[in-house]
mmCIF file of C-alpha atoms and ligand atoms in Angstrom:
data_model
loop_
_atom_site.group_PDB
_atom_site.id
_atom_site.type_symbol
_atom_site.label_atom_id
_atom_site.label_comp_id
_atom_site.label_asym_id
_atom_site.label_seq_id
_atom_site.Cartn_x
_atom_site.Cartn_y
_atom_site.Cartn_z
ATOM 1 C CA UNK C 239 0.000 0.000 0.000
ATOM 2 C CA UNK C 240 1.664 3.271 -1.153
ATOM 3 C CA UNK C 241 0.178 5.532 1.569
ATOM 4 C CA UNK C 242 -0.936 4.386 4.892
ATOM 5 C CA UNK C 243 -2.797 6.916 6.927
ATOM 6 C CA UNK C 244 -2.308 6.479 10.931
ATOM 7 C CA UNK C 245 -3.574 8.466 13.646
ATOM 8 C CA UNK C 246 -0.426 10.219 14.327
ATOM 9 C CA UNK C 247 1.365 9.646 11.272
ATOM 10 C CA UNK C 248 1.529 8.806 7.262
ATOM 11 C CA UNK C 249 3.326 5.481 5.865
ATOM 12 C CA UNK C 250 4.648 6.620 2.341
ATOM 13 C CA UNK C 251 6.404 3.182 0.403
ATOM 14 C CA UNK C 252 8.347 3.034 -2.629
ATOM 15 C CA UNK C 253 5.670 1.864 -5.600
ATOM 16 C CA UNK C 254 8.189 -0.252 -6.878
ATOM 17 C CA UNK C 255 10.206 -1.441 -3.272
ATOM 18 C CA UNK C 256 8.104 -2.116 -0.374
ATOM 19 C CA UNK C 257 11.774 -1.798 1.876
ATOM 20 C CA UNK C 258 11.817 1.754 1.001
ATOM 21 C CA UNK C 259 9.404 4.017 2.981
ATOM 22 C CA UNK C 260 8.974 7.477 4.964
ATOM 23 C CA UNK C 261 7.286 7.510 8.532
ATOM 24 C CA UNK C 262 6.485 11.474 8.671
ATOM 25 C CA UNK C 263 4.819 12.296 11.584
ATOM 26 C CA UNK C 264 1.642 14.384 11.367
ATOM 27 C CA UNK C 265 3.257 17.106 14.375
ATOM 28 C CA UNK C 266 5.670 19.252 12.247
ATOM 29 C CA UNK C 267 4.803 17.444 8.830
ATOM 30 C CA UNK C 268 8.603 15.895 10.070
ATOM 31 C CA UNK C 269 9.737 12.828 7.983
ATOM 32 C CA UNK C 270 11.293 10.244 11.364
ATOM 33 C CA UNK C 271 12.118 7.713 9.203
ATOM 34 C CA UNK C 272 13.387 7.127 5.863
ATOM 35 C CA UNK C 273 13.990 3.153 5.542
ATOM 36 C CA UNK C 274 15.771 2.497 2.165
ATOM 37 C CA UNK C 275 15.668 -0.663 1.109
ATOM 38 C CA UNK C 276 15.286 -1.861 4.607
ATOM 39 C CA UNK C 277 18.498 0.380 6.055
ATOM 40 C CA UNK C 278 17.463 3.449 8.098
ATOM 41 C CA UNK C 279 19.258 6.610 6.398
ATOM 42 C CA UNK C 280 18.400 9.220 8.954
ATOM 43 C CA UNK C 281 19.214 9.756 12.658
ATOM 44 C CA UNK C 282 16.352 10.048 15.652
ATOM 45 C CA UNK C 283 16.925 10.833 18.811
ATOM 46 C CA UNK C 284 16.004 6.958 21.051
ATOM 47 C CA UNK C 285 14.401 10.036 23.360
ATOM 48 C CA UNK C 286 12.911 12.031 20.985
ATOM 49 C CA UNK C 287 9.808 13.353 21.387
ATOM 50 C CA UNK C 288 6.875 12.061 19.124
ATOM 51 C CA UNK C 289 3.812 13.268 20.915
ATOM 52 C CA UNK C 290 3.213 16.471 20.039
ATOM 53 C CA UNK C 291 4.485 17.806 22.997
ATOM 54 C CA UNK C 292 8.099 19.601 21.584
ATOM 55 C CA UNK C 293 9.766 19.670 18.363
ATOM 56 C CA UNK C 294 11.467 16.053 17.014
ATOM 57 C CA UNK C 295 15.257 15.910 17.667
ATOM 58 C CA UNK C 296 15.930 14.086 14.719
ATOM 59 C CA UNK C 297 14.955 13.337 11.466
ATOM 60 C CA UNK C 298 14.002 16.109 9.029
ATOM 61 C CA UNK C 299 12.269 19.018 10.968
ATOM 62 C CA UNK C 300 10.942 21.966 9.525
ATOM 63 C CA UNK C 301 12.395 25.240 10.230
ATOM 64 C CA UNK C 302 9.519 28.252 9.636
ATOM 65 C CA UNK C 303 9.630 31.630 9.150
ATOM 66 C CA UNK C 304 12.496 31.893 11.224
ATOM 67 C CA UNK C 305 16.109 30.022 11.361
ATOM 68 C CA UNK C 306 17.579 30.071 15.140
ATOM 69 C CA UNK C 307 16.413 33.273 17.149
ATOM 70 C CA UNK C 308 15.622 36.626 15.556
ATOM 71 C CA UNK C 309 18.268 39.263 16.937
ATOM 72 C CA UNK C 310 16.409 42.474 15.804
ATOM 73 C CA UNK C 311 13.574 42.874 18.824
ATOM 74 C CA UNK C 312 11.419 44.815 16.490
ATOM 75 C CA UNK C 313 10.966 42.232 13.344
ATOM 76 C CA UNK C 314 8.156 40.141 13.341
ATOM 77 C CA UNK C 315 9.244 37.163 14.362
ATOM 78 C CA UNK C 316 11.061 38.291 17.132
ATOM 79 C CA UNK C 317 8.834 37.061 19.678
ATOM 80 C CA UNK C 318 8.824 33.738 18.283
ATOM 81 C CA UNK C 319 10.583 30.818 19.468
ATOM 82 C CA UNK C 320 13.769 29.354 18.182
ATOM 83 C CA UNK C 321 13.545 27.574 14.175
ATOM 84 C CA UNK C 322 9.828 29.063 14.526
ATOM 85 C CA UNK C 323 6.743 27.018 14.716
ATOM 86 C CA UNK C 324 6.701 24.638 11.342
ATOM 87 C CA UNK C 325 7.970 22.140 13.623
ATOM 88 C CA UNK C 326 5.759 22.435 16.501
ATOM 89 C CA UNK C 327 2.606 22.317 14.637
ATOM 90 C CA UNK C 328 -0.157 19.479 13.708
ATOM 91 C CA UNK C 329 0.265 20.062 9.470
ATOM 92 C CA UNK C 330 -2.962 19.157 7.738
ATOM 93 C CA UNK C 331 -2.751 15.760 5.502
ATOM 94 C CA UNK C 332 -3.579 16.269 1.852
ATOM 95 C CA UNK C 333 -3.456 12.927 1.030
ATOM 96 C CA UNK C 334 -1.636 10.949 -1.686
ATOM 97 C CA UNK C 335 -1.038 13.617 -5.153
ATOM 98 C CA UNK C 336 0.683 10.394 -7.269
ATOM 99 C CA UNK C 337 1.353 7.394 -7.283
ATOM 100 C CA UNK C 338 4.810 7.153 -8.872
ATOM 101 C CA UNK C 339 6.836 8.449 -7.294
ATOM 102 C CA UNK C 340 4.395 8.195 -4.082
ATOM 103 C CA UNK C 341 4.127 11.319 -3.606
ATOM 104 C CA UNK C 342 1.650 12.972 -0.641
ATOM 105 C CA UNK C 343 0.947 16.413 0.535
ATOM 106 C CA UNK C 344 0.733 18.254 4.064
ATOM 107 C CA UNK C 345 -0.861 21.675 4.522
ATOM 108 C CA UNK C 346 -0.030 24.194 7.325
ATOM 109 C CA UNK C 347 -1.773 27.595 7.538
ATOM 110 C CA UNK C 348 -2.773 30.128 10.513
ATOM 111 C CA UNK C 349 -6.293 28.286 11.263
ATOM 112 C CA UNK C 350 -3.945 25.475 12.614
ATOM 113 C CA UNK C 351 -1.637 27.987 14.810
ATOM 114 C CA UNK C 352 -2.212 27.641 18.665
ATOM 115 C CA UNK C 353 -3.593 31.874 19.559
ATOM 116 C CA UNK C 354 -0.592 32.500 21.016
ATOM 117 C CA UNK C 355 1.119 31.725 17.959
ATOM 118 C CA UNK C 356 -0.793 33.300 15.908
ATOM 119 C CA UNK C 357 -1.095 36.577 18.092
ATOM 120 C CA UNK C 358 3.109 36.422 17.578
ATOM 121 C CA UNK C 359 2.942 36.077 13.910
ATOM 122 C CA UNK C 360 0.135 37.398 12.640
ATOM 123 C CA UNK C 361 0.228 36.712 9.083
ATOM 124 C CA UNK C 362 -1.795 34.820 6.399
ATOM 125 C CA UNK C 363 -0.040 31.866 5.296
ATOM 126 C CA UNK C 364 -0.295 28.564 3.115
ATOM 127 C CA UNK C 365 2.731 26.299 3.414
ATOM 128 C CA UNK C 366 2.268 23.134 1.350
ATOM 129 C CA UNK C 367 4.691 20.540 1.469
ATOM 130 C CA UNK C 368 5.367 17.732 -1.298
ATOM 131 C CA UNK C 369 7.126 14.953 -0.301
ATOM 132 C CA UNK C 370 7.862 11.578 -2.649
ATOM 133 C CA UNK C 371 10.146 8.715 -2.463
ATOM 134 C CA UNK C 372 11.451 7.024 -5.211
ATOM 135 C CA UNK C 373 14.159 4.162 -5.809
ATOM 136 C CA UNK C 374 17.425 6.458 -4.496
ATOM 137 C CA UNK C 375 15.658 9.739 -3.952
ATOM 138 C CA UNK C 376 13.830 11.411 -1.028
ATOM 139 C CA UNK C 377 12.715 14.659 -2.622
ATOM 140 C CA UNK C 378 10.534 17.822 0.107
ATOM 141 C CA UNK C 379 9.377 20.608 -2.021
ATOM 142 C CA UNK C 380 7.802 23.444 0.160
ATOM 143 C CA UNK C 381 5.659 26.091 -1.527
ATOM 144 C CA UNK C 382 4.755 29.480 0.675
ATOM 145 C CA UNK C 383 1.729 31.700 -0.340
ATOM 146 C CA UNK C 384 1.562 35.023 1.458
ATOM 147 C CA UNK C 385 -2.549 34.852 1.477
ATOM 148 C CA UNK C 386 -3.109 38.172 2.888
ATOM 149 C CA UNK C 387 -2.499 41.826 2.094
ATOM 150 C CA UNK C 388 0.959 42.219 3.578
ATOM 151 C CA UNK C 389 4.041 41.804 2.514
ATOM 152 C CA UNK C 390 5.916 39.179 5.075
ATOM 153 C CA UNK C 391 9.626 38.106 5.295
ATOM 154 C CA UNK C 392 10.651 34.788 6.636
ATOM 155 C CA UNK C 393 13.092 31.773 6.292
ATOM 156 C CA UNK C 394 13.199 28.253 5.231
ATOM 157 C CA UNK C 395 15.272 25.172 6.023
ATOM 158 C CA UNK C 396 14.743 21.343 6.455
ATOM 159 C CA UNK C 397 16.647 20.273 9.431
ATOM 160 C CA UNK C 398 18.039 16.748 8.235
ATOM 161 C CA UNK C 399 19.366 14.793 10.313
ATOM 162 C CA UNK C 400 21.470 11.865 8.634
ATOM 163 C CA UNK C 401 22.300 8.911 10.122
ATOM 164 C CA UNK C 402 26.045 7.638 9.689
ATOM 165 C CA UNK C 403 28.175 4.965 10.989
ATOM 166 C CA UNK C 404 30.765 7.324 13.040
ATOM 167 C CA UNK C 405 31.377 10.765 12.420
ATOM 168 C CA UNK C 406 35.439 10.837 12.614
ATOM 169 C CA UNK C 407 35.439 9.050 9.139
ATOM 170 C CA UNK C 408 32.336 11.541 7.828
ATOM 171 C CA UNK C 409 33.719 14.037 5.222
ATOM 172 C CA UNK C 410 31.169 16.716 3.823
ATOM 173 C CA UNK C 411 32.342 17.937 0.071
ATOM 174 C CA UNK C 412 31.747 20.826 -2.509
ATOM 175 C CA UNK C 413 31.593 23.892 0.544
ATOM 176 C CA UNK C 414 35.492 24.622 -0.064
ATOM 177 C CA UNK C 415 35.458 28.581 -1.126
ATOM 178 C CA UNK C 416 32.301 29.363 0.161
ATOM 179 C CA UNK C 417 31.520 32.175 2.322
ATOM 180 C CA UNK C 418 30.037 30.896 6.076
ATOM 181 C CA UNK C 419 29.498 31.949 8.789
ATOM 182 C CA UNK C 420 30.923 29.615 12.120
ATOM 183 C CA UNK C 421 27.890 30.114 14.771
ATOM 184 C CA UNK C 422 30.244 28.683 17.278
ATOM 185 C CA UNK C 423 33.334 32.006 17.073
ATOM 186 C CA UNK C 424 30.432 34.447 15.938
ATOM 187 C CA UNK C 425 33.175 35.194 12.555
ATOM 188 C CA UNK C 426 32.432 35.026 8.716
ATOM 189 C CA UNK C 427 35.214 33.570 6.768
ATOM 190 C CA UNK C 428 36.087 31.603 3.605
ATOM 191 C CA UNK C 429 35.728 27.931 3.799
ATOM 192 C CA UNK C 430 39.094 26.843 3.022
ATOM 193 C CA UNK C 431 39.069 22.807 4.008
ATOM 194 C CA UNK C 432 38.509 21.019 0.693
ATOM 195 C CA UNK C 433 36.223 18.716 2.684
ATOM 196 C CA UNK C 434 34.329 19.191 5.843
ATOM 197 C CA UNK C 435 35.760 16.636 8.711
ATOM 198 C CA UNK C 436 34.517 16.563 12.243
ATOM 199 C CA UNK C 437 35.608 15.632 15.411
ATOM 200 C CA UNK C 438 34.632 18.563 17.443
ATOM 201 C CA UNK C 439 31.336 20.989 17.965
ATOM 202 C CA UNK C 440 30.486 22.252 14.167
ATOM 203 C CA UNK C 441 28.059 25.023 13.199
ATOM 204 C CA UNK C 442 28.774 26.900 10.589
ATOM 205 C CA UNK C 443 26.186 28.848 8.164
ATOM 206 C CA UNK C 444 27.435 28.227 4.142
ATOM 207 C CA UNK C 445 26.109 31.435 1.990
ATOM 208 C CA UNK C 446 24.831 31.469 -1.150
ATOM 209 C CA UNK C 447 25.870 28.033 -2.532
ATOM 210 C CA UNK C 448 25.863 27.610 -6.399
ATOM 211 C CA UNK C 449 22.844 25.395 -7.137
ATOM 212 C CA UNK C 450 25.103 23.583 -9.347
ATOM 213 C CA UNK C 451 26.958 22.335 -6.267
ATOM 214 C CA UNK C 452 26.160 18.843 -5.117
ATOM 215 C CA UNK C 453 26.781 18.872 -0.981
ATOM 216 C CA UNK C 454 27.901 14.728 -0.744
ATOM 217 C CA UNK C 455 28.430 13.205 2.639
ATOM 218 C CA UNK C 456 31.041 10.455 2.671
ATOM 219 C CA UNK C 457 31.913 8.098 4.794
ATOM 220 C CA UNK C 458 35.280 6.104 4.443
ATOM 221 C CA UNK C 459 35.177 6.351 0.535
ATOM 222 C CA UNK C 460 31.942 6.015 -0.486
ATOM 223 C CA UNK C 461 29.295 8.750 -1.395
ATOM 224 C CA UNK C 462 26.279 7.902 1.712
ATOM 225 C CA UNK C 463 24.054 10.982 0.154
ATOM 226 C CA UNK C 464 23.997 13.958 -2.371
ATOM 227 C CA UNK C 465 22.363 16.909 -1.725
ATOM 228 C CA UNK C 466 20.661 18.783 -4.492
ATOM 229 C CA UNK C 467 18.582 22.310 -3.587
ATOM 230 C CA UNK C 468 16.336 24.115 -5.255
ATOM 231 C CA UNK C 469 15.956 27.519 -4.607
ATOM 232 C CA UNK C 470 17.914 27.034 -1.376
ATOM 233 C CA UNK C 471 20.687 29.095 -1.638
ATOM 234 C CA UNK C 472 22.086 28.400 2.205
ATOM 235 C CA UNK C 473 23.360 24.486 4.115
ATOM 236 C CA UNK C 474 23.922 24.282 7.204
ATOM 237 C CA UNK C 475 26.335 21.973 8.744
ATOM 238 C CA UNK C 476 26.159 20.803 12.512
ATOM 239 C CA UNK C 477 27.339 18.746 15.118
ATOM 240 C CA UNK C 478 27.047 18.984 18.586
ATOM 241 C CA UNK C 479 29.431 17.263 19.882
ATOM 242 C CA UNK C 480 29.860 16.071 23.501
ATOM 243 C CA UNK C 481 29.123 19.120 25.440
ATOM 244 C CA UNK C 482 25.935 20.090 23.692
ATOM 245 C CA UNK C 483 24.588 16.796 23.460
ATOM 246 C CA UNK C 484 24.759 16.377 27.008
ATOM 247 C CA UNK C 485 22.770 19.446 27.198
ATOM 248 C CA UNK C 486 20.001 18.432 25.618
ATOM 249 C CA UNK C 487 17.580 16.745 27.111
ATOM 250 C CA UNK C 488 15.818 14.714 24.193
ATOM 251 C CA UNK C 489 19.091 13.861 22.792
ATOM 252 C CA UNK C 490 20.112 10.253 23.346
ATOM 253 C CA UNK C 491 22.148 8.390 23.678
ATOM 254 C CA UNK C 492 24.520 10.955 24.840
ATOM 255 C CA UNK C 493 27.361 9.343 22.756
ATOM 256 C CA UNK C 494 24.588 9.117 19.493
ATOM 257 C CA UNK C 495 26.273 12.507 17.958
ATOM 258 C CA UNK C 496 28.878 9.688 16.819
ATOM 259 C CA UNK C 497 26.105 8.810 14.430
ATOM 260 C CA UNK C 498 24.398 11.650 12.955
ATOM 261 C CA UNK C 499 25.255 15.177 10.958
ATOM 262 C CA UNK C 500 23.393 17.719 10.451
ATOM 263 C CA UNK C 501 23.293 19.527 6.374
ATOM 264 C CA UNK C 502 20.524 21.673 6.491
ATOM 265 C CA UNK C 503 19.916 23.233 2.910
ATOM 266 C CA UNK C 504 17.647 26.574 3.534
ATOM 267 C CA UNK C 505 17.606 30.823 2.907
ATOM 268 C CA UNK C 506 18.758 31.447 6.116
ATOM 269 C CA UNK C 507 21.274 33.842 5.472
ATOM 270 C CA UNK C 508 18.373 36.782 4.864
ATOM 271 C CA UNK C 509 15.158 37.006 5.288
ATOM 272 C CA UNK C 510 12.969 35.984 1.585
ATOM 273 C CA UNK C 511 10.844 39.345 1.655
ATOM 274 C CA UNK C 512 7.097 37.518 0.205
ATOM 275 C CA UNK C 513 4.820 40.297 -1.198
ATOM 276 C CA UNK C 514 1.050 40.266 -0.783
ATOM 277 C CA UNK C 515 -0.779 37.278 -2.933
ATOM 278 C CA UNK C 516 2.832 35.770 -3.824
ATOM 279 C CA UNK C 517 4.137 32.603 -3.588
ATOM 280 C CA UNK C 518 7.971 31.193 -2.649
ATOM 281 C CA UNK C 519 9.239 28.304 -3.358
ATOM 282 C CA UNK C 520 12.388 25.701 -2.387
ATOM 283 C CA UNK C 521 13.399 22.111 -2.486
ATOM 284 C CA UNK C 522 15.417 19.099 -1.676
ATOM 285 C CA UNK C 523 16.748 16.163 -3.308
ATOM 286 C CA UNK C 524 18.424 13.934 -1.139
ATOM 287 C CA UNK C 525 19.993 11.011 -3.829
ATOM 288 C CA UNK C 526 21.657 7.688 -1.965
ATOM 289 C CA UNK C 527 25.103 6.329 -3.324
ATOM 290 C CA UNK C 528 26.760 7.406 -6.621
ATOM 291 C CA UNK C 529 30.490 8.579 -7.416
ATOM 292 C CA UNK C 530 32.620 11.681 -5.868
ATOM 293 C CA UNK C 531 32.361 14.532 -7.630
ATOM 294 C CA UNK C 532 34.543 17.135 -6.658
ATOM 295 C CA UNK C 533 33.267 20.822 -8.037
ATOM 296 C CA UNK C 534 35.482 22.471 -6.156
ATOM 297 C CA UNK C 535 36.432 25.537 -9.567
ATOM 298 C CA UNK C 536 33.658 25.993 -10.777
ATOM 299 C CA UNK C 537 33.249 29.280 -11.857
ATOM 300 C CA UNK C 538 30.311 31.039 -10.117
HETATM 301 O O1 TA6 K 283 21.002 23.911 12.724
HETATM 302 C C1 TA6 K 283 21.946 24.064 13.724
HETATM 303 C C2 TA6 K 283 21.288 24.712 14.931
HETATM 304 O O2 TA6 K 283 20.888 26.021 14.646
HETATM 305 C C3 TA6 K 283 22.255 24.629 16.097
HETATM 306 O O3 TA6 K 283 22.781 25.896 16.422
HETATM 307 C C4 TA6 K 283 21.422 24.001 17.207
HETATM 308 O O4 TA6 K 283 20.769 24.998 17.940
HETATM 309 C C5 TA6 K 283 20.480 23.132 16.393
HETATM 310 O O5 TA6 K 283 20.101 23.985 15.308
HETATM 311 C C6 TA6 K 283 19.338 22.528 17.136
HETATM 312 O O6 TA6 K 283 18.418 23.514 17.522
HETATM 313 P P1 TA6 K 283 17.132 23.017 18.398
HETATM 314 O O7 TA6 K 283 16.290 24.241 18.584
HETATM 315 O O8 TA6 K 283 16.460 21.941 17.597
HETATM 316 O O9 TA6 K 283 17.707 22.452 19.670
#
């Protein structure tokens, strides 16, 4: 059966491989599971919650209209609370829009916004989010319609969470050159490392990526996943390391950020200014496997 509909959460299987399937929770429209031909490609938090009651550490939550905490006091989503409320919202099932690739649809606009929310953030909204699955390929497509008769700025990013075997032999390629910004010194610099390796905290913000760059995550040799974005001209890249897994309560095992990274494709860097009765949109294509490609001069 292509699309299961549970209380709590959508079943979404491969037409053509029943051992490839999303679990995406109804709370945050957030994808906790991503079983590719029976192996598990992204990370979830063993005490993450899934009731509704906070945001899912883990998987691929949904980061709306604003990316960390807003620092000016008098922008609009100032008062809102950090990554925004995407995440820690019941989304709307659409139901199934094809069957290959399955491909469903979730729905998030004010009506669904606890007051308090809303009172924050008081714009109309439609966010509409495609997701399919398909032999190698997760794809997210996210559509925003400003409804109402205001203009509105926000951002966008899905939060992925990959799974990997260990971290030390992770290497993230295609960000060498690119302007980021390292959350952890508070400093903008040039990414100089020909590929990203870990084995300490890691937060950095990459600007205004080339779409014709493929972020690939390798591990030991062998391309795990390629990133391709639409639209999304920011990735960021975390870890938390010891420290900062310890400090979070609904991330466990403590030792588990030996087993996940963070590449978060988004526009984070600036706010994407929506006018009245427009419409904004961005994607993802995660693709499994395939060769190293190194696009390290091409000229942008
Ligand atoms: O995407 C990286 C980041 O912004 C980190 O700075 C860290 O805060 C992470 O998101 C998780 O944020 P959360 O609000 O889910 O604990």
């Amino acid at each position: 059966m292509p699309v299961e509909e549970l209380e709590d959460r959508v079943i979404l299987t491969d037409a053509n491989d029943s051992s490839t399937k999303l679990t995406i929770l109804k709370f945050g429209a957030t994808i906790i599971s991503w079983h590719h031909k029976g192996q598990e490609k992204l990370w979830l938090s063993q005490a993450a919650k899934l009731d509704g009651s906070k945001a899912v550490r883990g998987g691929i939550p949904l980061v709306f209209p604003i990316f960390g905490k807003q620092k000016d006091a008098s922008h609009p989503t100032a008062k809102l609370p950090q990554h925004g409320f995407a995440r820690n919202n019941y989304w709307e099932f659409l139901g199934q829009t094809k069957e290959t690739p399955s491909t469903v649809q979730f729905g998030l606009g004010p009506e669904q916004l606890d007051p308090d929310t809303r009172s924050k953030w008081p714009f109309d909204f439609t966010l509409i989010l495609t997701i399919s699955i398909s032999q190698d390929k997760l794809h997210q497509h996210i559509e925003v319609e400003n409804t109402g008769s205001t203009p509105f700025e926000f951002n966008w990013l899905f939060h992925t969470y990959y799974r990997v075997d260990d971290i030390t032999d992770v290497l993230v390629n295609n960000l060498v050159d690119i302007t980021c910004f390292d959350q952890l010194i508070a400093e903008q610099y040039t990414e100089k490392s020909p590929v990203l390796s870990f084995h300490e905290e890691f937060d950095r913000i990459y600007k205004n990526i080339n779409q014709n760059r493929t972020i690939q995550i390798i591990d030991k040799g062998k391309v795990l996943y390629n990133l391709h974005r639409t639209n999304l001209q920011d990735s960021v890249v975390w870890n938390p390391w010891t420290a900062k897994a310890a400090g979070m309560a609904d991330f466990e095992p403590k030792d588990g950020f030996h087993n996940m990274v963070c590449v978060e494709p988004g526009h984070v860097s600036s706010m994407v200014v929506l006018p009245a009765k427009q419409k904004w949109s961005g994607a993802q294509e995660i693709e499994i496997g395939g060769e190293i490609k190194v696009q390290a001069n091409i000229f942008e």
